[in-house]
Amino acid sequence: VKVYPLWLCPFNLPPDPGMVHPTGDKAEIYVDIGVYGVPKQPYNALNTVRRLEHFVEEVKGFQMMYADSYRTKEEYRAMFDHRLYDKMRQQLNCVNAFPDVYEKVNKYSRTK
């Protein structure tokens, strides 16, 4: 994707409970790569982002939750650990009060 600027932000991810944590029991360094700007060539967002999402999954990464996602709900749930999230949504009676996190990042689920 020939887009400028790119955001490169390394961060230390501790093995704490929640939706995003390393695969093991030790902290790991991850790099948030954000793509901003307008593409300089023809660009199919759906195909391009789906390929990027697949690559991120292959390398045991995850998509940042501020970004639009083109994953299916099942694919999204497979990328993130929803155990604590689901438990807290139930415990705090949020299920019917607020949209699920997937519905916030997937524009197709927002338009239903």
CSV table of C-alpha atoms in Angstrom, one decimal:
chain,number,residue,atom,x,y,z
A,1,VAL,CA,0.0,0.0,0.0
A,2,LYS,CA,1.7,3.2,-1.2
A,3,VAL,CA,0.3,5.5,1.5
A,4,TYR,CA,2.0,8.2,3.6
A,5,PRO,CA,2.4,8.7,6.5
A,6,LEU,CA,2.8,5.5,8.4
A,7,TRP,CA,2.6,5.3,12.2
A,8,LEU,CA,5.1,2.9,13.7
A,9,CYS,CA,4.7,2.7,17.5
A,10,PRO,CA,6.5,-0.1,19.4
A,11,PHE,CA,5.0,-1.0,22.7
A,12,ASN,CA,5.5,-3.5,25.5
A,13,LEU,CA,2.5,-5.8,25.9
A,14,PRO,CA,2.3,-7.5,29.4
A,15,PRO,CA,0.7,-10.9,29.9
A,16,ASP,CA,-2.3,-9.4,31.7
A,17,PRO,CA,-5.9,-10.6,31.4
A,18,GLY,CA,-8.1,-9.0,28.7
A,19,MET,CA,-8.7,-9.1,25.0
A,20,VAL,CA,-5.1,-8.3,24.0
A,21,HIS,CA,-2.2,-10.2,25.4
A,22,PRO,CA,0.9,-12.1,24.2
A,23,THR,CA,0.6,-15.7,23.4
A,24,GLY,CA,2.9,-16.7,26.2
A,25,ASP,CA,3.3,-15.8,29.9
A,26,LYS,CA,5.9,-13.1,29.3
A,27,ALA,CA,5.7,-9.5,28.1
A,28,GLU,CA,6.4,-9.1,24.4
A,29,ILE,CA,7.3,-6.1,22.2
A,30,TYR,CA,4.7,-5.4,19.5
A,31,VAL,CA,4.6,-2.7,16.8
A,32,ASP,CA,1.4,-0.8,16.0
A,33,ILE,CA,1.6,0.0,12.3
A,34,GLY,CA,-1.0,2.6,11.3
A,35,VAL,CA,-1.6,3.6,7.6
A,36,TYR,CA,-2.9,7.1,7.1
A,37,GLY,CA,-3.5,9.3,4.1
A,38,VAL,CA,-5.0,8.8,0.7
A,39,PRO,CA,-3.7,5.9,-1.6
A,40,LYS,CA,-1.8,7.1,-4.7
A,41,GLN,CA,-3.1,4.2,-6.8
A,42,PRO,CA,-6.4,2.4,-7.2
A,43,TYR,CA,-7.2,0.9,-3.9
A,44,ASN,CA,-9.8,-1.7,-2.8
A,45,ALA,CA,-10.1,-1.3,0.9
A,46,LEU,CA,-11.9,-4.6,1.5
A,47,ASN,CA,-9.4,-6.8,-0.4
A,48,THR,CA,-6.3,-5.0,0.9
A,49,VAL,CA,-7.3,-4.8,4.5
A,50,ARG,CA,-8.5,-8.4,4.5
A,51,ARG,CA,-5.1,-9.5,3.2
A,52,LEU,CA,-3.4,-7.4,6.0
A,53,GLU,CA,-5.7,-8.8,8.6
A,54,HIS,CA,-4.8,-12.4,7.5
A,55,PHE,CA,-1.1,-11.6,7.6
A,56,VAL,CA,-1.4,-10.2,11.1
A,57,GLU,CA,-3.2,-13.3,12.2
A,58,GLU,CA,-0.5,-15.6,10.7
A,59,VAL,CA,2.2,-13.8,12.6
A,60,LYS,CA,0.2,-14.1,15.9
A,61,GLY,CA,-0.5,-10.4,16.0
A,62,PHE,CA,-3.7,-8.5,16.4
A,63,GLN,CA,-5.4,-5.6,14.8
A,64,MET,CA,-5.6,-2.4,16.9
A,65,MET,CA,-9.2,-1.8,18.0
A,66,TYR,CA,-9.3,1.8,16.8
A,67,ALA,CA,-9.1,0.6,13.2
A,68,ASP,CA,-11.8,-0.5,10.9
A,69,SER,CA,-12.0,-4.3,10.6
A,70,TYR,CA,-13.2,-6.2,7.6
A,71,ARG,CA,-13.1,-9.6,9.5
A,72,THR,CA,-16.2,-11.6,10.1
A,73,LYS,CA,-17.4,-11.6,13.7
A,74,GLU,CA,-16.0,-15.2,14.1
A,75,GLU,CA,-12.6,-14.2,12.7
A,76,TYR,CA,-12.5,-11.1,15.0
A,77,ARG,CA,-13.4,-13.2,18.0
A,78,ALA,CA,-10.6,-15.7,17.1
A,79,MET,CA,-8.0,-12.9,17.0
A,80,PHE,CA,-8.9,-11.6,20.5
A,81,ASP,CA,-9.5,-13.2,23.8
A,82,HIS,CA,-13.1,-12.4,24.7
A,83,ARG,CA,-13.3,-14.4,27.9
A,84,LEU,CA,-13.0,-11.5,30.4
A,85,TYR,CA,-14.8,-9.1,28.0
A,86,ASP,CA,-17.8,-11.4,27.8
A,87,LYS,CA,-17.8,-12.1,31.5
A,88,MET,CA,-17.8,-8.4,32.4
A,89,ARG,CA,-20.5,-7.5,29.8
A,90,GLN,CA,-22.7,-10.1,31.4
A,91,GLN,CA,-21.8,-9.1,35.0
A,92,LEU,CA,-22.4,-5.4,34.4
A,93,ASN,CA,-25.6,-5.9,32.3
A,94,CYS,CA,-24.0,-4.4,29.2
A,95,VAL,CA,-25.1,-6.9,26.6
A,96,ASN,CA,-28.3,-5.1,25.7
A,97,ALA,CA,-27.2,-1.7,26.8
A,98,PHE,CA,-24.1,-1.2,24.6
A,99,PRO,CA,-22.9,-2.5,21.2
A,100,ASP,CA,-20.3,-5.3,21.2
A,101,VAL,CA,-16.7,-4.1,20.4
A,102,TYR,CA,-17.0,-5.8,17.0
A,103,GLU,CA,-20.0,-3.7,16.1
A,104,LYS,CA,-17.9,-0.6,16.8
A,105,VAL,CA,-15.0,-1.5,14.5
A,106,ASN,CA,-16.9,-3.3,11.6
A,107,LYS,CA,-18.8,-0.8,9.5
A,108,TYR,CA,-20.9,-3.5,7.9
A,109,SER,CA,-22.3,-4.5,11.3
A,110,ARG,CA,-23.0,-0.8,12.1
A,111,THR,CA,-25.1,-0.3,9.0
A,112,LYS,CA,-27.5,-3.2,9.8
